[in-house]
CSV table of C-alpha atoms in Angstrom, one decimal:
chain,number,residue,atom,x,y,z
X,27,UNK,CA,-212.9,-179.2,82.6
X,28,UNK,CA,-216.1,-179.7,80.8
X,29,UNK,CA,-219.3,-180.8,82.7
X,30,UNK,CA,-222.4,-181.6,81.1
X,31,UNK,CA,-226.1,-182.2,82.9
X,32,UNK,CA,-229.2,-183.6,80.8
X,33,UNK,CA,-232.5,-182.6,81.4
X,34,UNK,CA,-235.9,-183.1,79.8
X,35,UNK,CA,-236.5,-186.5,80.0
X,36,UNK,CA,-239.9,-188.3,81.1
X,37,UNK,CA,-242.8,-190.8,80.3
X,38,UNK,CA,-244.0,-190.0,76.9
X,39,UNK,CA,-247.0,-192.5,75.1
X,40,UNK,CA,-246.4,-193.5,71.8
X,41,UNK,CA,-246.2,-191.4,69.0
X,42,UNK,CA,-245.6,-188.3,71.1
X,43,UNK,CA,-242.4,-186.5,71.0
X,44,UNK,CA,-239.1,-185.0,73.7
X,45,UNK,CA,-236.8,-182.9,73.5
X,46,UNK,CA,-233.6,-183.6,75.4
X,47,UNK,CA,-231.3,-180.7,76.8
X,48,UNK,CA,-228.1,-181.1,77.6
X,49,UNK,CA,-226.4,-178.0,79.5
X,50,UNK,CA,-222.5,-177.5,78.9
X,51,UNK,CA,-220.0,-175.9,81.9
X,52,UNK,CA,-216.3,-175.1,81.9
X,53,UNK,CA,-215.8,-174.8,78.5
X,54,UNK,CA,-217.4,-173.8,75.3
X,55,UNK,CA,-219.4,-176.8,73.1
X,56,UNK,CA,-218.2,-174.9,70.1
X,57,UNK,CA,-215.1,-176.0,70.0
X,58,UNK,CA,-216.6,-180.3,70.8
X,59,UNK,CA,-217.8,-182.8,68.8
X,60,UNK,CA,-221.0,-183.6,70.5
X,61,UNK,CA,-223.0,-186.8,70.7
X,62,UNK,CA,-226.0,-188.5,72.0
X,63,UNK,CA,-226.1,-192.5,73.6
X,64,UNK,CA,-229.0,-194.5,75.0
X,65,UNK,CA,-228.4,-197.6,77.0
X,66,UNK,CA,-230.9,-200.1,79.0
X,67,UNK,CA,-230.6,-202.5,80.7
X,68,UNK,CA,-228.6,-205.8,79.9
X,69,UNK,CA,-227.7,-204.4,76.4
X,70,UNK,CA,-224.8,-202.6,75.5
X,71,UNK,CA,-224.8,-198.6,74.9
X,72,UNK,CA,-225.9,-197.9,71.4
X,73,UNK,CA,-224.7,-194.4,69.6
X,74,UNK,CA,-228.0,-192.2,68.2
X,75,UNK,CA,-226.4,-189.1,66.8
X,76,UNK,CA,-223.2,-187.2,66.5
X,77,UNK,CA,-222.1,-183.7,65.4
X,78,UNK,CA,-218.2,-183.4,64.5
X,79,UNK,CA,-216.5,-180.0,65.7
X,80,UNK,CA,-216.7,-178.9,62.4
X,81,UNK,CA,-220.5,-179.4,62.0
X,82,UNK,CA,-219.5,-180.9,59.0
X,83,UNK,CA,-220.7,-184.7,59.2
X,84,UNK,CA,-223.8,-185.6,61.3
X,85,UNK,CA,-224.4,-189.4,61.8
X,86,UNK,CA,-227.0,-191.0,63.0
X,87,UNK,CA,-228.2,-194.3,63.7
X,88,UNK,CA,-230.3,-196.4,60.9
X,89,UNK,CA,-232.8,-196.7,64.4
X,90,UNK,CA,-233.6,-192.8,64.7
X,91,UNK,CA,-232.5,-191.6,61.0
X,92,UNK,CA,-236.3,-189.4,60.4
X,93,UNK,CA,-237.1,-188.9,63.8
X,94,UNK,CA,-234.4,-187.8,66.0
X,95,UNK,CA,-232.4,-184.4,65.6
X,96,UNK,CA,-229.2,-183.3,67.1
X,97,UNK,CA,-228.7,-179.3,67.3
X,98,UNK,CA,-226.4,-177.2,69.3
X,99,UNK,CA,-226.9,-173.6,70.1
X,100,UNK,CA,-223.5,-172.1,71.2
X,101,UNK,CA,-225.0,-169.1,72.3
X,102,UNK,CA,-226.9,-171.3,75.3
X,103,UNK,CA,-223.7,-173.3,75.6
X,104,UNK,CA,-226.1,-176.2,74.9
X,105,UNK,CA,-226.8,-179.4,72.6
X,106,UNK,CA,-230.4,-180.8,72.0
X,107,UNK,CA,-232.0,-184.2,71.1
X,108,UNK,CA,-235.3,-183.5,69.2
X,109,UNK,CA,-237.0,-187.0,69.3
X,110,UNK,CA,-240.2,-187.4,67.4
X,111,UNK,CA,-243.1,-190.3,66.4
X,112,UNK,CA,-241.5,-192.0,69.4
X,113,UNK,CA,-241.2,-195.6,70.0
X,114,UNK,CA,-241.7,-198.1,72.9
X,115,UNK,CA,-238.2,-199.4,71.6
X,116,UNK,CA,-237.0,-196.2,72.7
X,117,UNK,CA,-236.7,-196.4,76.0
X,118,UNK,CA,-233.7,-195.9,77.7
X,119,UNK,CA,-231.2,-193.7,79.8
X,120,UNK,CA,-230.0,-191.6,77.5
X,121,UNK,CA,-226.7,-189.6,77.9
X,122,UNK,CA,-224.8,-186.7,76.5
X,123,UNK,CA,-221.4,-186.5,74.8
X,124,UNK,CA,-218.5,-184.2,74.2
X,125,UNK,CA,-214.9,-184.0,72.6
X,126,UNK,CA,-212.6,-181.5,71.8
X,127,UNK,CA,-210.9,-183.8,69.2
X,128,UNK,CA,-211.2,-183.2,65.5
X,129,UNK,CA,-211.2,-186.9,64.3
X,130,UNK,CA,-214.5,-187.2,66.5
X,131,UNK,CA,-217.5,-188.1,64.6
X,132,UNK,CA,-215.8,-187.1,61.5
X,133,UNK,CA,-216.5,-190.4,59.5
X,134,UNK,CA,-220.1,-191.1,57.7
X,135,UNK,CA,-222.3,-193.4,59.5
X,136,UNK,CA,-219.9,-193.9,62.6
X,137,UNK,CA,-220.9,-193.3,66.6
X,138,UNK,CA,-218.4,-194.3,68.5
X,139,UNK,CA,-218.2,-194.0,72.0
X,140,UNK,CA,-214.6,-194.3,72.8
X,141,UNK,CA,-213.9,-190.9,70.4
X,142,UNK,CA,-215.9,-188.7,73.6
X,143,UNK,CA,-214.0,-188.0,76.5
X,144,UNK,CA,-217.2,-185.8,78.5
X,145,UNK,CA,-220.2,-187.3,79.5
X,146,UNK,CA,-223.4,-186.3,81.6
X,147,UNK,CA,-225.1,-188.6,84.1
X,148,UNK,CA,-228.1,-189.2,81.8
X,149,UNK,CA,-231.4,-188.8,81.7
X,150,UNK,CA,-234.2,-191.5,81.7
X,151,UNK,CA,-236.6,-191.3,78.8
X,152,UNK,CA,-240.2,-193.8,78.9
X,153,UNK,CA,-242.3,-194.5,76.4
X,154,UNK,CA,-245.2,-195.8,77.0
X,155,UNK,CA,-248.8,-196.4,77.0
């Protein structure tokens, strides 16, 4: 089974910059599709970026495209969230995805919850002045 944990969320002004961390168990994030959401409150959960298994299509939303990147480093067992010149608008819990499934993030422009079966708790990221 395949557990993941965020971590390196916080209060951040504007303009500043995060990196997000999110620490795979169980089995190896090679072998996943791996994705990033943000919700907040009263709004519905909104894909920012997904890797397919292949690392051949990365997506990411028209709301983060230039500022956000998602990495993995399989040696750490770990995927990243690189977000830069960040925005008030940003704010949100923001959570960790995984999927074994080939079809998963394979289609340009697409992040789709449903296609991720593993998810982390979240972690909560602020920005503000």
């Amino acid at each position: 089974q395949l557990q993941l944990v965020e971590s390196g969320g916080g209060l951040v002004q504007p303009g500043g910059s995060l990196r997000l961390s999110c620490a795979a168990s169980g089995r190896h994030l090679v072998y996943h599709a791996i994705g990033w959401f943000r919700q907040t409150p009263g709004k519905e959960p909104e894909g920012v970026a997904c890797i397919s298994e292949s690392d051949q299509v990365t997506n990411y939303a028209d709301s983060v495209k230039g500022r956000f990147t998602i990495s993995r480093d399989n040696a750490k067992n770990t995927m990243f969230l690189q977000m830069n010149s960040l925005k008030p608008e940003d704010t949100a819990v923001y959570l960790c995805a995984a999927d074994p499934t080939y079809s998963t993030c394979s289609v340009e422009g697409a992040i789709r919850m449903y296609e991720f079966g593993y998810w982390g708790r979240g972690t909560q990221v602020t920005v503000s002045s």
